[in-house]
């Protein structure tokens, strides 16, 4: 069983020609309302890739909370640890440009209510996936408990945030995008990628994957840097690509090594770029396998 702990949000997305500059208003037409949140997205990506998944998080007492719970359940995800909390469900306001790039502002709502006490029993859990849209102290407590129980810990250090070595030392697999890597690198910010990965790995994580958008991914394992190309697709919306990558990567690690798992995650993330939305654009195992064939 894979346990995903993190945020669950309702996403409001508007498509525009060019992303607005500060102070600028740009006009779009229709908007899309869809389930999101890095935690919930990664849980869905994992489940669609064929893994048994349990989600732990907090949904609000508004109608969105119930809607999001049902969305997870429809993907076969165990939601017994999704706590209903009085207050607003988290919400993300997404702007998508014509080139598929996006900007996102998130109102955390009750995602900030997730506490150490929410962690369910870890019996039967082999992998834990965490991100940074919930309180940092909860992330730390969950990682510590997982480490004690011998559970493999993946931290997707997103959104960008500097982290201390104590937390990094609890992480088996660290996954970041280029901006998040810079935020973690401190004195090494702006240095070459390979050097940054070497220094970062010295702070604790056993393996590190950096996603590089259309340039694919780089990963550090066993003291070496490797590259993996992206799959060529017509990208219309990259929202959820990073989350798809994380969820599918960890689902794949149950059966294969990091090199093969990164390739599988890249295929899934590329497919997620070909449709609008976060969870609704995430591929199923059959589509991933067709692209890999
Ligand atoms: P994030 O969305 O978290 O910033 P990235 O932009 O790095 O993450 O994208 C995550 C992964 O999604 C990449 O490593 C790549 O595999 C895939 N991806 C992103 N953009 C494209 C694209 N234009 N074409 C193909 N694959 C893409």
Coordinates of C-alpha atoms and ligand atoms in Angstrom, one line a residue:
X1 CA 0.0 0.0 0.0
X2 CA 1.2 3.5 -0.8
X3 CA 0.2 6.2 1.7
X4 CA 0.0 9.7 0.2
X5 CA -0.2 12.5 2.8
X6 CA -0.9 16.1 1.6
X7 CA -3.1 18.7 0.3
X8 CA -6.5 18.4 -1.4
X9 CA -7.8 21.4 -3.3
X10 CA -10.5 22.5 -5.7
X11 CA -8.9 24.0 -8.8
X12 CA -10.3 26.9 -10.7
X13 CA -8.4 27.3 -14.1
X14 CA -8.7 29.9 -16.7
X15 CA -7.1 29.7 -20.1
X16 CA -5.6 32.9 -21.4
X17 CA -3.4 34.0 -24.4
X18 CA -0.4 35.2 -22.3
X19 CA 0.0 35.0 -18.5
X20 CA -0.7 38.3 -16.8
X21 CA 2.2 40.5 -15.6
X22 CA 1.9 42.1 -12.1
X23 CA -0.9 44.7 -12.2
X24 CA -2.3 43.5 -15.5
X25 CA -5.7 42.0 -16.2
X26 CA -6.0 39.5 -19.1
X27 CA -9.3 38.0 -20.4
X28 CA -10.1 34.4 -20.9
X29 CA -13.4 32.7 -21.7
X30 CA -14.6 29.6 -19.9
X31 CA -13.1 28.3 -16.7
X32 CA -12.6 24.7 -15.5
X33 CA -13.5 23.6 -12.0
X34 CA -11.7 20.3 -11.1
X35 CA -10.2 18.3 -8.3
X36 CA -6.6 19.1 -7.4
X37 CA -4.0 19.7 -4.6
X38 CA -0.6 18.2 -4.9
X39 CA -1.3 15.4 -2.4
X40 CA -4.6 14.3 -3.9
X41 CA -3.2 14.6 -7.4
X42 CA -0.3 12.4 -6.6
X43 CA -2.6 9.9 -4.9
X44 CA -4.7 9.7 -8.1
X45 CA -1.7 9.4 -10.4
X46 CA -0.5 6.5 -8.2
X47 CA -3.8 4.8 -8.2
X48 CA -4.3 5.1 -12.0
X49 CA -0.8 3.6 -12.4
X50 CA -2.2 0.5 -10.6
X51 CA -1.0 0.9 -7.0
X52 CA -3.2 0.4 -3.9
X53 CA -3.4 3.9 -2.4
X54 CA -4.5 5.4 0.9
X55 CA -4.8 9.2 1.3
X56 CA -4.4 11.3 4.5
X57 CA -5.4 14.9 4.5
X58 CA -8.0 17.4 5.5
X59 CA -11.1 18.5 3.5
X60 CA -13.4 21.3 4.4
X61 CA -17.0 21.3 5.6
X62 CA -18.1 23.0 2.3
X63 CA -19.6 21.2 -0.7
X64 CA -16.1 21.1 -2.3
X65 CA -14.8 18.8 0.5
X66 CA -17.5 16.1 -0.3
X67 CA -17.0 16.5 -4.0
X68 CA -13.2 15.9 -3.6
X69 CA -13.6 12.9 -1.3
X70 CA -15.9 11.3 -3.9
X71 CA -13.4 12.1 -6.7
X72 CA -10.7 10.1 -4.8
X73 CA -13.0 7.3 -4.0
X74 CA -14.0 7.0 -7.7
X75 CA -10.3 6.2 -8.4
X76 CA -10.4 3.4 -5.7
X77 CA -8.4 5.4 -3.1
X78 CA -9.0 4.6 0.6
X79 CA -10.2 7.9 2.1
X80 CA -10.8 6.7 5.7
X81 CA -7.9 9.0 6.8
X82 CA -9.3 12.1 4.9
X83 CA -10.5 14.1 7.9
X84 CA -13.5 16.5 7.5
X85 CA -12.6 19.8 9.2
X86 CA -14.9 22.8 9.8
X87 CA -13.8 25.5 7.4
X88 CA -12.9 26.1 3.8
X89 CA -11.5 23.4 1.5
X90 CA -8.2 24.4 0.0
X91 CA -8.5 26.1 -3.4
X92 CA -6.1 26.8 -6.2
X93 CA -6.5 29.6 -8.8
X94 CA -4.7 28.5 -12.0
X95 CA -3.9 30.6 -15.0
X96 CA -2.9 28.7 -18.1
X97 CA -1.1 30.4 -21.0
X98 CA -1.4 29.4 -24.7
X99 CA 2.0 27.7 -24.5
X100 CA 0.7 25.4 -21.7
X101 CA 2.7 27.1 -19.0
X102 CA 0.9 28.2 -15.8
X103 CA 0.9 30.3 -12.7
X104 CA -0.9 29.2 -9.5
X105 CA -2.1 30.9 -6.3
X106 CA -3.3 28.5 -3.5
X107 CA -5.6 29.3 -0.6
X108 CA -4.6 26.5 1.9
X109 CA -7.9 26.4 3.8
X110 CA -8.1 23.4 6.1
X111 CA -5.0 21.7 4.6
X112 CA -3.2 23.6 7.3
X113 CA -5.1 21.6 9.9
X114 CA -3.3 18.3 9.2
X115 CA -1.5 17.1 12.3
X116 CA 0.8 14.3 13.4
X117 CA -2.2 12.6 15.1
X118 CA -3.8 12.2 11.6
X119 CA -1.2 9.6 10.6
X120 CA -2.9 6.2 10.3
X121 CA -1.4 2.9 11.2
X122 CA 1.5 2.1 8.9
X123 CA 0.9 -1.7 8.9
X124 CA 0.9 -2.8 5.3
X125 CA 2.3 0.6 4.0
X126 CA 5.5 0.2 1.9
X127 CA 5.9 3.8 0.6
X128 CA 4.9 7.2 1.9
X129 CA 4.7 10.3 -0.4
X130 CA 4.8 13.8 1.1
X131 CA 4.8 17.4 -0.4
X132 CA 5.0 20.8 1.2
X133 CA 1.4 22.1 1.0
X134 CA 0.7 21.0 4.6
X135 CA 2.4 22.2 7.8
X136 CA 6.1 21.5 7.7
X137 CA 6.0 20.0 11.3
X138 CA 3.4 17.5 10.1
X139 CA 5.7 16.5 7.1
X140 CA 8.6 16.0 9.6
X141 CA 6.5 14.0 12.0
X142 CA 5.1 11.7 9.2
X143 CA 8.6 11.2 7.8
X144 CA 10.0 10.3 11.2
X145 CA 7.2 7.8 11.9
X146 CA 7.7 6.3 8.4
X147 CA 11.5 6.0 8.9
X148 CA 10.9 4.3 12.3
X149 CA 8.5 1.8 10.6
X150 CA 10.9 1.0 7.7
X151 CA 8.6 2.7 5.2
X152 CA 10.3 4.2 2.0
X153 CA 9.9 8.0 2.2
X154 CA 9.5 10.2 -1.0
X155 CA 9.4 13.9 -0.4
X156 CA 8.3 16.1 -3.3
X157 CA 9.7 19.4 -2.0
X158 CA 7.0 21.6 -3.6
X159 CA 6.1 24.4 -3.5
X160 CA 9.7 25.7 -3.3
X161 CA 11.0 26.0 0.2
X162 CA 14.4 25.7 1.9
X163 CA 14.6 22.6 4.1
X164 CA 16.9 21.6 7.0
X165 CA 19.3 18.6 7.0
X166 CA 17.3 16.8 9.7
X167 CA 14.3 16.5 7.4
X168 CA 16.4 15.8 4.3
X169 CA 18.0 13.0 6.3
X170 CA 14.7 11.2 6.6
X171 CA 14.1 11.1 2.9
X172 CA 14.8 8.1 0.6
X173 CA 13.8 9.9 -2.6
X174 CA 13.6 13.6 -3.1
X175 CA 11.8 15.0 -6.1
X176 CA 11.9 18.6 -7.2
X177 CA 11.6 20.8 -10.3
X178 CA 14.3 23.3 -11.3
X179 CA 12.9 26.2 -9.2
X180 CA 12.5 24.0 -6.1
X181 CA 16.0 22.7 -6.5
X182 CA 17.3 26.3 -6.4
X183 CA 15.3 27.0 -3.3
X184 CA 17.0 24.0 -1.6
X185 CA 20.5 24.7 -2.7
X186 CA 21.3 27.7 -0.6
X187 CA 24.9 28.6 -1.2
X188 CA 25.0 26.4 -4.3
X189 CA 22.0 28.2 -6.0
X190 CA 23.0 28.9 -9.6
X191 CA 25.8 26.3 -9.7
X192 CA 25.8 23.4 -12.2
X193 CA 23.1 20.8 -11.9
X194 CA 25.4 17.9 -11.3
X195 CA 27.3 19.7 -8.5
X196 CA 24.1 20.9 -6.9
X197 CA 22.8 17.3 -6.8
X198 CA 26.0 16.0 -5.4
X199 CA 26.0 18.6 -2.6
X200 CA 22.3 18.0 -1.9
X201 CA 22.7 14.3 -1.7
X202 CA 25.4 14.8 0.9
X203 CA 22.7 16.4 3.1
X204 CA 20.7 13.2 3.3
X205 CA 18.4 12.0 0.5
X206 CA 19.5 8.6 -0.9
X207 CA 18.3 9.5 -4.4
X208 CA 17.2 12.8 -6.0
X209 CA 15.1 13.4 -9.2
X210 CA 14.9 16.9 -10.8
X211 CA 12.1 17.3 -13.3
X212 CA 13.1 19.7 -16.1
X213 CA 9.8 20.3 -18.0
X214 CA 10.1 19.6 -21.7
X215 CA 13.8 18.8 -21.1
X216 CA 12.9 15.7 -19.2
X217 CA 14.5 14.8 -15.9
X218 CA 17.9 14.4 -14.2
X219 CA 18.4 12.0 -11.3
X220 CA 21.2 11.3 -8.8
X221 CA 21.6 7.8 -7.4
X222 CA 24.6 5.7 -6.2
X223 CA 26.9 8.8 -6.5
X224 CA 26.2 9.5 -10.2
X225 CA 24.0 11.9 -12.2
X226 CA 21.8 10.4 -15.0
X227 CA 19.6 12.1 -17.6
X228 CA 16.2 11.0 -19.0
X229 CA 14.6 12.7 -22.1
X230 CA 11.0 13.8 -22.1
X231 CA 8.5 12.2 -24.4
X232 CA 7.6 14.4 -27.3
X233 CA 4.0 15.5 -27.1
X234 CA 1.9 18.5 -28.0
X235 CA 1.6 20.1 -24.6
X236 CA -1.7 22.0 -24.0
X237 CA -1.6 22.3 -20.2
X238 CA 1.3 21.2 -17.9
X239 CA -0.9 21.6 -14.7
X240 CA -0.5 18.3 -12.8
X241 CA 2.5 17.1 -14.9
X242 CA 4.8 17.2 -11.9
X243 CA 2.3 15.5 -9.7
X244 CA 1.7 12.7 -12.3
X245 CA 5.5 12.2 -12.4
X246 CA 5.7 11.8 -8.6
X247 CA 2.8 9.5 -8.2
X248 CA 3.7 7.2 -11.2
X249 CA 7.4 7.2 -10.2
X250 CA 6.6 5.8 -6.7
X251 CA 4.0 3.3 -8.0
X252 CA 6.7 2.1 -10.4
X253 CA 9.4 1.8 -7.7
X254 CA 7.4 -1.1 -6.2
X255 CA 8.5 -3.2 -9.2
X256 CA 11.5 -1.6 -10.9
X257 CA 14.7 0.4 -10.4
X258 CA 14.9 4.2 -10.5
X259 CA 16.0 4.4 -14.1
X260 CA 13.0 2.4 -15.4
X261 CA 10.7 4.1 -13.0
X262 CA 11.8 7.6 -14.2
X263 CA 11.1 6.6 -17.8
X264 CA 7.6 5.4 -16.9
X265 CA 6.9 8.6 -14.9
X266 CA 8.1 10.7 -17.8
X267 CA 5.7 8.9 -20.2
X268 CA 2.8 9.5 -17.8
X269 CA 3.7 13.1 -17.2
X270 CA 3.9 13.8 -20.9
X271 CA 0.4 12.3 -21.4
X272 CA -0.9 14.5 -18.6
X273 CA 0.4 17.6 -20.6
X274 CA -1.8 16.7 -23.5
X275 CA -5.1 17.4 -21.7
X276 CA -6.4 20.3 -19.5
X277 CA -6.7 20.0 -15.7
X278 CA -4.8 18.2 -13.0
X279 CA -6.4 14.9 -12.0
X280 CA -8.7 14.7 -15.0
X281 CA -5.6 14.7 -17.3
X282 CA -3.8 11.8 -15.5
X283 CA -3.4 8.7 -17.6
X284 CA -4.3 5.1 -16.7
X285 CA -1.7 2.3 -16.8
X286 CA -2.9 1.1 -20.2
X287 CA -2.2 4.5 -21.8
X288 CA 1.2 4.7 -20.1
X289 CA 2.2 1.3 -21.4
X290 CA 1.1 2.1 -24.9
X291 CA 3.4 5.2 -25.0
X292 CA 6.3 3.1 -23.6
X293 CA 5.8 0.2 -26.0
Ligands
LIG1 P1 6.4 21.0 -12.5 O1 5.1 20.9 -13.2 O2 6.3 20.4 -11.1 O3 7.1 22.3 -12.6 P2 8.0 20.0 -14.7 O4 7.5 21.2 -15.5 O5 9.4 19.8 -14.5 O6 7.3 19.9 -13.2 O7 7.4 18.7 -15.4 C1 7.4 17.4 -14.8 C2 7.6 16.4 -15.8 O8 6.5 16.4 -16.8 C3 8.9 16.5 -16.6 O9 10.0 15.9 -16.0 C4 8.5 15.8 -17.9 O10 8.6 14.4 -17.8 C5 7.0 16.1 -18.1 N1 6.8 17.3 -18.9 C6 6.6 18.6 -18.5 N2 6.4 19.4 -19.6 C7 6.5 18.6 -20.7 C8 6.4 18.8 -22.1 N3 6.2 20.0 -22.6 N4 6.5 17.7 -22.9 C9 6.7 16.5 -22.4 N5 6.8 16.2 -21.1 C10 6.7 17.3 -20.3

